[in-house]
Coordinates of C-alpha atoms and ligand atoms in Angstrom, one line a residue:
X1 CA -16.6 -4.3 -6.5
X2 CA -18.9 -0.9 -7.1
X3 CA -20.9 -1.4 -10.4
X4 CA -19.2 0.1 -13.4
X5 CA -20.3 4.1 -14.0
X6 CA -21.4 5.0 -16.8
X7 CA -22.7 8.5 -17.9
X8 CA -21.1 11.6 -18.6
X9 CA -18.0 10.9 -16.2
X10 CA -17.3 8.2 -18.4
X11 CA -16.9 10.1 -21.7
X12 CA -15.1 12.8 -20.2
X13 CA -12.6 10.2 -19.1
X14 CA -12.4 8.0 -21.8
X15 CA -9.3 8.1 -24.0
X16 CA -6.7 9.3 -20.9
X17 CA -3.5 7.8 -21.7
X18 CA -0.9 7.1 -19.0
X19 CA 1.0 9.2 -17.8
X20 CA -2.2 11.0 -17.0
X21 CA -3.0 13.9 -18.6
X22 CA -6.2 15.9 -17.0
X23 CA -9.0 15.8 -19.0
X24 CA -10.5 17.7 -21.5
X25 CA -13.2 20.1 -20.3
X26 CA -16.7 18.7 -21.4
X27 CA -20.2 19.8 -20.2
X28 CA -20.8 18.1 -16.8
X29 CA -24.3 17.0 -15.3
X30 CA -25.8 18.9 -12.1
X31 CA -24.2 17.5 -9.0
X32 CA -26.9 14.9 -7.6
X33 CA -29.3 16.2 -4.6
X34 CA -27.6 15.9 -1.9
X35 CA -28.3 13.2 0.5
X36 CA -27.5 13.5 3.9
X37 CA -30.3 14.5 6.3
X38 CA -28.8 16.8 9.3
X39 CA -29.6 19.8 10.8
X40 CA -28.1 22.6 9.3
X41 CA -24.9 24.6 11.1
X42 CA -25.5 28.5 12.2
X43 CA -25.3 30.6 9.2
X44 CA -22.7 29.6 6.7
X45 CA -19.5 31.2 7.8
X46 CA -15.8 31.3 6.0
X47 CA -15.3 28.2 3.9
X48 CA -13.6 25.7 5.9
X49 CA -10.3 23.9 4.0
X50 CA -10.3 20.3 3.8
X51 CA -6.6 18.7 3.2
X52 CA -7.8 15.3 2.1
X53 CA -4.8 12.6 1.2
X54 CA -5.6 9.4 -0.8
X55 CA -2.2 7.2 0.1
X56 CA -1.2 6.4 -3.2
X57 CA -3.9 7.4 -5.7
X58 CA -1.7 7.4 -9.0
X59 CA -3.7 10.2 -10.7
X60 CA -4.0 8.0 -13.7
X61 CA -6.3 5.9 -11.5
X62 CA -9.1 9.0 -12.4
X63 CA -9.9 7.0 -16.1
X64 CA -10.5 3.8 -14.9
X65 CA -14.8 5.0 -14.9
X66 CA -15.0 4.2 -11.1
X67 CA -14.4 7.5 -9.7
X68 CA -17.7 10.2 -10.6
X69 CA -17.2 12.1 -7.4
X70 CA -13.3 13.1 -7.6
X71 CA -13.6 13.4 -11.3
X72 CA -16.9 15.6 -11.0
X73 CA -14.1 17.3 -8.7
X74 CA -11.7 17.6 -11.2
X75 CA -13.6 18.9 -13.9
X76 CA -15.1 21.3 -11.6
X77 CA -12.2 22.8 -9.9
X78 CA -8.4 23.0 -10.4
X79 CA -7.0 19.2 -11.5
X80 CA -3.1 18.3 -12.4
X81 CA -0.7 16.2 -11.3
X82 CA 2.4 16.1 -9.0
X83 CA 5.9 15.2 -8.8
X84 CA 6.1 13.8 -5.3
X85 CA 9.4 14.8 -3.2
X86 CA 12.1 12.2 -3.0
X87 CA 12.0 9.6 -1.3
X88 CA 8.4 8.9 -2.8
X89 CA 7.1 7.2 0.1
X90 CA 4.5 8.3 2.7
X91 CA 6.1 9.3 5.9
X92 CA 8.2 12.1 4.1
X93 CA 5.9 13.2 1.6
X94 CA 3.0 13.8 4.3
X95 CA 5.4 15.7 5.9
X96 CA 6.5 18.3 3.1
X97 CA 2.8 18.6 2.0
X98 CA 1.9 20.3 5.2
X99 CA 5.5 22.1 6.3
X100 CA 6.3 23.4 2.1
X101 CA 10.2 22.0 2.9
X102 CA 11.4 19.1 0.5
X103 CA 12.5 15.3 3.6
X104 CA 16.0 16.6 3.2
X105 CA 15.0 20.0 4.8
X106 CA 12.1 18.9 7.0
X107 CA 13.9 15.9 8.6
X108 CA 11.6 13.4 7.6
X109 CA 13.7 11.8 5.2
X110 CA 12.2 8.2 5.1
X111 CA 9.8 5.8 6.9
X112 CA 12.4 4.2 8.9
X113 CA 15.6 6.7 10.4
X114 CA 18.3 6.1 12.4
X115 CA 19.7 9.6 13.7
X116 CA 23.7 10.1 14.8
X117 CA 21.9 11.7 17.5
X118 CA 19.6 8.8 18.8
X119 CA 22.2 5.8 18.0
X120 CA 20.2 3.4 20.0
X121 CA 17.0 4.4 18.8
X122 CA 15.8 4.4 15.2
X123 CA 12.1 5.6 14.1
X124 CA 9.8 3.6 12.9
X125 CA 6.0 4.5 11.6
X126 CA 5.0 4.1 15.4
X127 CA 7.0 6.4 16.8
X128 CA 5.5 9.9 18.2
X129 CA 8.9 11.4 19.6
X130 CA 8.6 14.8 18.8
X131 CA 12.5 14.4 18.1
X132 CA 12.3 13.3 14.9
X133 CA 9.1 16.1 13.8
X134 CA 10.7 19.4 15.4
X135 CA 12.6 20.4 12.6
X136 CA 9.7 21.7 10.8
X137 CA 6.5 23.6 11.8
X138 CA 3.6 21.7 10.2
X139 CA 0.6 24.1 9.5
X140 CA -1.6 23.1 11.8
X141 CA 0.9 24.5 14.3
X142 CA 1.1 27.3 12.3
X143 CA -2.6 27.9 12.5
X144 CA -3.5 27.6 15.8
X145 CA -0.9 30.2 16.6
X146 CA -2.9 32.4 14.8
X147 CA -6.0 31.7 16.6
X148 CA -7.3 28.9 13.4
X149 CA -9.0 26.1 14.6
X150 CA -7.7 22.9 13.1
X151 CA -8.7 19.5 13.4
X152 CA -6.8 16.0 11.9
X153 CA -8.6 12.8 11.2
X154 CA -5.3 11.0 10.7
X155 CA -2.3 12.9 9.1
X156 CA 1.4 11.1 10.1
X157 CA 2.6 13.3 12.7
X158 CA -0.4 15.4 13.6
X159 CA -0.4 13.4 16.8
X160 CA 3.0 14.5 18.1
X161 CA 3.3 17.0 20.7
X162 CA 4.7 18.5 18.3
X163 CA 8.0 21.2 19.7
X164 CA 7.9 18.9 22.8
X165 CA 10.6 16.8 24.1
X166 CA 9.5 13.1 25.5
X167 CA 10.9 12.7 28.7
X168 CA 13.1 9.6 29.2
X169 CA 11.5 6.5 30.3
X170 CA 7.9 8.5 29.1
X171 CA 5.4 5.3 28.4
X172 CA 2.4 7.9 28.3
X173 CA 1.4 10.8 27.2
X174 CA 4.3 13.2 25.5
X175 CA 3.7 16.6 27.7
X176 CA 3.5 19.9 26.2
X177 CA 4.0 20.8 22.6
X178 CA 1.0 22.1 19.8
X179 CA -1.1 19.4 18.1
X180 CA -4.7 20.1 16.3
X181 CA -7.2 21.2 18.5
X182 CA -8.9 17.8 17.6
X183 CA -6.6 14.9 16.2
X184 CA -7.3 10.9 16.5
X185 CA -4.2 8.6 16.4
X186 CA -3.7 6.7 13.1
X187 CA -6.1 3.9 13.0
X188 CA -6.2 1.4 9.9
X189 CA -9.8 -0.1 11.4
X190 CA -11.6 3.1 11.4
X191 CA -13.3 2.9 7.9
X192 CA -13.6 5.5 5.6
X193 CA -17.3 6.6 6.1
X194 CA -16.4 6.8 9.8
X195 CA -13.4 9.3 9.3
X196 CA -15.9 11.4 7.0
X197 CA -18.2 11.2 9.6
X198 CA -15.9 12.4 12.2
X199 CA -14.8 15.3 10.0
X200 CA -18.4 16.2 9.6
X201 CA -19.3 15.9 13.5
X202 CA -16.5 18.8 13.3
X203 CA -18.3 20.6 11.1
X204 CA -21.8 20.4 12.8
X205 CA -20.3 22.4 15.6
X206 CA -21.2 25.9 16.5
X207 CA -19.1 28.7 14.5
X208 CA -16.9 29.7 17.7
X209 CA -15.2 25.6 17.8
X210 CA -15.6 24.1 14.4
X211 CA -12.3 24.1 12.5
X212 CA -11.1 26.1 10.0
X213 CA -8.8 23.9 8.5
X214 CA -9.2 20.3 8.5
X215 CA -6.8 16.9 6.9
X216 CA -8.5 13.3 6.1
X217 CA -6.6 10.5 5.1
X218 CA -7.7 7.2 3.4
X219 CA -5.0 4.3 3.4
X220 CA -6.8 1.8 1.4
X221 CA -5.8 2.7 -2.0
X222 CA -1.9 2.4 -1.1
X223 CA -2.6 -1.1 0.2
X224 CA -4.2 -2.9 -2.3
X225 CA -1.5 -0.9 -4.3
X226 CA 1.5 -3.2 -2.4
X227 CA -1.0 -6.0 -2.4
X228 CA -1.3 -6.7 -5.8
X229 CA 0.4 -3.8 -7.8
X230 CA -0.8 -1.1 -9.5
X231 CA -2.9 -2.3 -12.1
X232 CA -5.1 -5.5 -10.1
X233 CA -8.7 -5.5 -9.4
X234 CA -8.5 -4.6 -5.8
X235 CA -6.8 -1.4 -6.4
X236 CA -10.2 0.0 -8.7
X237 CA -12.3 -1.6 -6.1
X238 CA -10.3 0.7 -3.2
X239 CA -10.5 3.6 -5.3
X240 CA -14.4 3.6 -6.2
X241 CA -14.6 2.4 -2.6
X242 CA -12.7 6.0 -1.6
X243 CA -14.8 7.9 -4.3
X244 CA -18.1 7.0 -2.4
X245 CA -16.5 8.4 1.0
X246 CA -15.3 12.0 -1.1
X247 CA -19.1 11.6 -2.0
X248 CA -20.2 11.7 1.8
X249 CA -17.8 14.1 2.5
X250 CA -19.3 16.6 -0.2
X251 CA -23.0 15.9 0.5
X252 CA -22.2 16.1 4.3
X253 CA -20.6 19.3 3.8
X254 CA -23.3 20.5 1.8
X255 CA -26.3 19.5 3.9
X256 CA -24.5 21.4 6.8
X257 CA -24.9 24.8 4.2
X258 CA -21.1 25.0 4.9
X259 CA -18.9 25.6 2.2
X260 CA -15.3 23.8 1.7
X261 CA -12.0 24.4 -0.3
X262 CA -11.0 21.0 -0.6
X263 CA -7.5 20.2 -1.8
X264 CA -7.7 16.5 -2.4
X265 CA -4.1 15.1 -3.2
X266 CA -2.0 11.8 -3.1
X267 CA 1.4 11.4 -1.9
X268 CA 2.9 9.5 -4.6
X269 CA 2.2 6.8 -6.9
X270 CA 2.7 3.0 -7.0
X271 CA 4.6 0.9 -9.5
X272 CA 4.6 -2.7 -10.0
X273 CA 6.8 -5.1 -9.0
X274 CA 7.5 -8.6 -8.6
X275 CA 10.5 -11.6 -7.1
X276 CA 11.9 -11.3 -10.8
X277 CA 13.2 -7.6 -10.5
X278 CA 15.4 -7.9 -7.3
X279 CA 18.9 -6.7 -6.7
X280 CA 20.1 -9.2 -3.6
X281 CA 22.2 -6.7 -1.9
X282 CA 24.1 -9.6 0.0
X283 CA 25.2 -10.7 -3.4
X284 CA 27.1 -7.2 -4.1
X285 CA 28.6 -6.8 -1.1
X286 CA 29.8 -8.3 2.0
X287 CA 26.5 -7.7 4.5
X288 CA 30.2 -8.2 7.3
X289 CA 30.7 -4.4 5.4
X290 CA 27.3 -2.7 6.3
X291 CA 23.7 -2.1 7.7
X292 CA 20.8 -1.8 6.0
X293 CA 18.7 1.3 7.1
X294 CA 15.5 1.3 4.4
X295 CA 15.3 -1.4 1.5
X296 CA 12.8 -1.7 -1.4
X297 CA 12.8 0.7 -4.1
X298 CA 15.8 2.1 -2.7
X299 CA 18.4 1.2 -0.1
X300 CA 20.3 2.9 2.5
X301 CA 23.3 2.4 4.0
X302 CA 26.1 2.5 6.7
X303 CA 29.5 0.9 6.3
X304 CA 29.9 -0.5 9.4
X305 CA 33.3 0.9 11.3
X306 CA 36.6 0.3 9.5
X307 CA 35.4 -1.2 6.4
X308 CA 34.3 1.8 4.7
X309 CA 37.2 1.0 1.9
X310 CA 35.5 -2.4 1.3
X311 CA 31.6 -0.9 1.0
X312 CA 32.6 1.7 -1.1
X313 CA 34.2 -0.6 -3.9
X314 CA 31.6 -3.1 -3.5
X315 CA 28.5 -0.4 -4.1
X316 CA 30.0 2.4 -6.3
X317 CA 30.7 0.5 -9.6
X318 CA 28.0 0.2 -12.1
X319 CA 25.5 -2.6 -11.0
X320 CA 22.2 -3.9 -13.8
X321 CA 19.4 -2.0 -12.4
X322 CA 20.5 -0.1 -9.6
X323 CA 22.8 3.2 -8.7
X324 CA 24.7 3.7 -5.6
X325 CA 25.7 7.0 -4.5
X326 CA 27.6 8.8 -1.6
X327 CA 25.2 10.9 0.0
X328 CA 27.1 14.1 -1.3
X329 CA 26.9 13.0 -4.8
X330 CA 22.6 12.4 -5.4
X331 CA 22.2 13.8 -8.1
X332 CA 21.2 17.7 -7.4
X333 CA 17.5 17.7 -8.8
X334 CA 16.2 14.6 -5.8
X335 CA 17.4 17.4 -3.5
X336 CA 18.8 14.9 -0.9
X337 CA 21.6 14.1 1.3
X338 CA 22.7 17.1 3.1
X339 CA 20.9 15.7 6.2
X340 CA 22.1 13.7 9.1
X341 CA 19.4 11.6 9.2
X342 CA 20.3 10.2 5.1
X343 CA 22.6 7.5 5.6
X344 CA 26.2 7.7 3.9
X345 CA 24.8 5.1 1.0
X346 CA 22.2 5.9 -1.3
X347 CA 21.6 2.5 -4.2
X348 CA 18.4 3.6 -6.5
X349 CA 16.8 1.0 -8.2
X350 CA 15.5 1.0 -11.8
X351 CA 11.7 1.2 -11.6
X352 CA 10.0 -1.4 -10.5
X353 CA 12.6 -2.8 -9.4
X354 CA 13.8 -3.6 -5.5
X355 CA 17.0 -3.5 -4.0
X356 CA 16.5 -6.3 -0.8
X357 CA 18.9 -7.8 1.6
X358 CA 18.8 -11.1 0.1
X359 CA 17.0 -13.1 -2.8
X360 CA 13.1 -13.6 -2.1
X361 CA 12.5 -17.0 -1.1
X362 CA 9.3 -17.5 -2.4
X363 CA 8.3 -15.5 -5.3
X364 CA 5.7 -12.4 -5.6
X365 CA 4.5 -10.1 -7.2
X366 CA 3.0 -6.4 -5.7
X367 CA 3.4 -2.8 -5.9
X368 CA 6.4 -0.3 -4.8
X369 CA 6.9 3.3 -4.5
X370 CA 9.7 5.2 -3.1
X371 CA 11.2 5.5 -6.7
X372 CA 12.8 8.5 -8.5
X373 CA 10.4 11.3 -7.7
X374 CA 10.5 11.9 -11.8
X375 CA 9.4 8.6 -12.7
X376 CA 5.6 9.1 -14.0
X377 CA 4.6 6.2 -12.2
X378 CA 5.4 7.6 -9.1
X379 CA 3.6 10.7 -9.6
X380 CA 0.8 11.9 -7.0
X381 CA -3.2 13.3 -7.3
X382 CA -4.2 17.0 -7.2
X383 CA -7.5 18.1 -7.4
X384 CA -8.7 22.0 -5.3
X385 CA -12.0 22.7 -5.7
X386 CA -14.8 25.5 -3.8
X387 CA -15.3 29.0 -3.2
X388 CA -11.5 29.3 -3.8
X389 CA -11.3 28.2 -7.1
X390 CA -11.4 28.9 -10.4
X391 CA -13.4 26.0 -12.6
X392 CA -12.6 23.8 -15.0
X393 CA -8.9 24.8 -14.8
X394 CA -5.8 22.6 -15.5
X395 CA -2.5 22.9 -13.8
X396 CA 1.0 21.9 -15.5
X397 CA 2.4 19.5 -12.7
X398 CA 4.7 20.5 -10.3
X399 CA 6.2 20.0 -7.1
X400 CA 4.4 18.8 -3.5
X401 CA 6.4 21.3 -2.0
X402 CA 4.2 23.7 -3.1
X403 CA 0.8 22.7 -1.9
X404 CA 2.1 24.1 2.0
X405 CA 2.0 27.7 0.6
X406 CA -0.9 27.3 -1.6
X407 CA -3.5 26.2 1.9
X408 CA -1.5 29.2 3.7
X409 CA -3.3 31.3 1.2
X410 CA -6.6 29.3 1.9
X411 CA -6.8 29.6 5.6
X412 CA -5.2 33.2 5.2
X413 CA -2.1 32.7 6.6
X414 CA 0.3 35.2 5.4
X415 CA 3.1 34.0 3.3
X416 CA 6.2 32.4 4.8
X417 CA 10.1 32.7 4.1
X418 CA 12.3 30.3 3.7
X419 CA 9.8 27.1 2.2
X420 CA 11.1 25.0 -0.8
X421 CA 7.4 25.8 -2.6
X422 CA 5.8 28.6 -3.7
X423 CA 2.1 29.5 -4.3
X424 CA 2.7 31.1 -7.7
X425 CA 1.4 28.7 -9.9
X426 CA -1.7 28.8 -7.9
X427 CA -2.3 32.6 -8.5
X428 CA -4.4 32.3 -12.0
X429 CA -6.4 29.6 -10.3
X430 CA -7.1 31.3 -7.2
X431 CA -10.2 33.7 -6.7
X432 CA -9.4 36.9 -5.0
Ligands
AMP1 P1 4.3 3.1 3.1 O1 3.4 2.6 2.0 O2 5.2 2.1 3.7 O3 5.0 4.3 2.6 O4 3.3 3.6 4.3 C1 1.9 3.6 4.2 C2 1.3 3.1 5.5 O5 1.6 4.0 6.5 C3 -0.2 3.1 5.5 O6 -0.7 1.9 4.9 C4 -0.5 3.1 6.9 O7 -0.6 1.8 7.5 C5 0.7 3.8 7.6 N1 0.3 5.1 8.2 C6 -0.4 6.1 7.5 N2 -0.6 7.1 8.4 C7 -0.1 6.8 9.5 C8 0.0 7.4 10.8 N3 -0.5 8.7 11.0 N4 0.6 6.8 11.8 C9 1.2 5.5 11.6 N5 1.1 4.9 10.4 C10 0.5 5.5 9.4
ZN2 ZN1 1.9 6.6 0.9
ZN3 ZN1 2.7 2.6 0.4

């Protein structure tokens, strides 16, 4: 683990409760000289804007003294908090953070799908059929239709052809479509100095091919997250261990005399759990009655054909610790269900708590997100900070769904119609 930090980051953290609550502005050392020796880009042109996503950084992970770069960020730029969309898990949230439409809307409504459409062929995290992404037009799309450069080092789904269709029997390359004008396929082995360093190789280039909008991704923080839950040692090892790479990222950006809106967020948070919170499904109801689409901190599922009467009583009675709904009766404000892709059974549990096929057999204990987008535990990072920005501001939290609009204003994209975010809370924190 990264020695402890002490100095002014330190006392400008100390004293955050949880839920987090952005800190107090406080005077702020100089940023450090930056490091990085490398020969400086053509003149510095239009700020680039860097989409950065820490998988998983609950934002209260900012007091625990191990993070000077992001909080130098924060205090710096625009910091707050967000309510992720529901479900709170990866896939979906990537997705409405760069498309502005809440899973129910964009189509991406879990980590694991089965479609009406697709019977025979459900999507797992592996999958790059541009089936499931088509729905809605992620931004990178968007800009390079408008003659923006993008690049992705990792972003789930910025390596589907995406508008394509995968022809059958296809066991290469999907044909056709729009992707970044530079993406890399999703690779947990590339560390994170190395995905800076690709984004910065980007960067070097001349002004007529370097991108204008750019997304990084570091996994590491939701892992150690599941590992060992929330509060363990390896998760404050992973997030000083992703501080050093924002580090590199700023002092590569800076030794390149480029300047960068970065917009540095998290897709949700992480809760603990443990073999001691489980609702064994197969003790509710008959598993002769159903399948199981997604389980964990929620499940889905499907009656299986003709016992429908059986499921039904079985799930929708009160149960300790979870809730079971029709998909036509979640509750309004999680804004889900109207899609074909949500399974007809929707059984929330409690937080912290899982809802599992069958009792563990060995016991455990970890970390879990996927939860009632309101829970605080589940809540997600924002920090925007550059030429963009105003400093030292603070931001109410609100939705994910409204991060889309607010980099369509970065990259100068006009606005769009028909999103499920806005960029108006964004106006007295944006320069003009
Ligand atoms: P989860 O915690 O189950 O919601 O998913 C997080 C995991 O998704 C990460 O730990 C990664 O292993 C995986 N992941 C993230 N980005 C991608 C991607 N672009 N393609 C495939 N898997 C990804
Ligand atoms: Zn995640
Ligand atoms: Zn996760």
């Amino acid at each position: 683990m990264k020695p402890m930090i002490t100095g002014p980051f330190v006392l400008l953290l100390a004293g955050c409760a949880y839920p987090y609550t952005p800190p107090a502005l406080a005077p702020i050392a100089a940023p450090a000289p930056m490091s990085t020796a490398a020969t400086a880009a053509a003149p510095a042109a239009a700020p680039v804007t860097i989409l950065v996503s820490i998988d998983g950084f609950r934002p209260d992970y900012l007091d625990r003294g191990v993070t000077p770069r992001l909080s130098q960020l924060a205090a710096q730029g625009v910091a707050g908090s967000m309510r992720p969309s529901f479900p709170s898990k990866t896939f979906p949230n990537h997705w409405t953070l760069v498309t502005g439409l809440v899973p129910d809307h964009h189509g991406i409504v879990g980590n694991d799908m089965e479609d009406p459409a697709r019977a025979t062929a459900p999507f797992t995290l592996a999958n790059d059929d541009p089936f499931w992404w088509n729905a809605a037009e992620p931004i990178w799309v968007t800009a390079e239709k408008a003659g923006i450069r993008t690049a992705t080092e990792f972003w789930p789904g910025a390596s589907i052809a995406w508008g394509s269709t995968q022809p059958k029997n296809n066991h290469g390359i999907v044909p056709g479509g729009e992707r970044p004008r530079d993406w890399a396929d999703f690779n947990a082995n590339i560390s994170g100095p190395q995905r800076v360093d690709a984004v910065i190789d980007w960067l070097r280039r001349p002004a007529a091919t370097r991108p204008r909008f750019v997304t990084l991704y570091f996994d590491t923080v939701d892992s150690a997250g599941h590992d060992e839950g929330p509060d363990g040692p390896a998760v404050t090892a992973a997030v000083a261990d992703v501080d050093g790479s924002i580090g590199r990222l700023v002092d590569g950006i800076a030794a390149l005399g480029q300047t960068a809106n970065l917009v540095i967020v998290s897709d949700h948070g992480m809760a603990p759990t443990s073999s001691t919170r489980v609702i064994a499904l197969d003790t509710i109801a008959n598993p002769a009655d159903y399948h199981t689409v997604e389980t964990g901190p929620y499940a889905t599922l499907a009656p299986v054909p003709g016992h429908e009467a059986a499921l039904a009583a079985a799930l929708l009675k009160p149960h300790p610790h979870m809730t079971c709904y029709t998909k036509a009766q979640v509750p309004a404000r999680l804004r889900y269900g109207s899609n074909p892709r949500v399974p007809p059974y929707l059984c929330m549990a409690d937080d912290g708590w899982l809802v599992l096929k069958t009792t563990p057999a060995k016991p455990f204990t970890g970390g879990n997100h996927g939860y009632d987008n309101a829970q605080p535990d589940m809540a997600a990072l924002f920090i925007a900070n550059g030429p963009g920005f105003a400093a030292g501001k603070r931001i109410a939290r609100f939705d994910n769904v409204d991060v889309a609009p607010l980099l369509r204003d970065l990259i100068g994209l006009p606005a769009a119609t028909g999103l499920d975010g806005s960029d108006a809370r964004f106006k007295s924190v944006l320069k003009r």
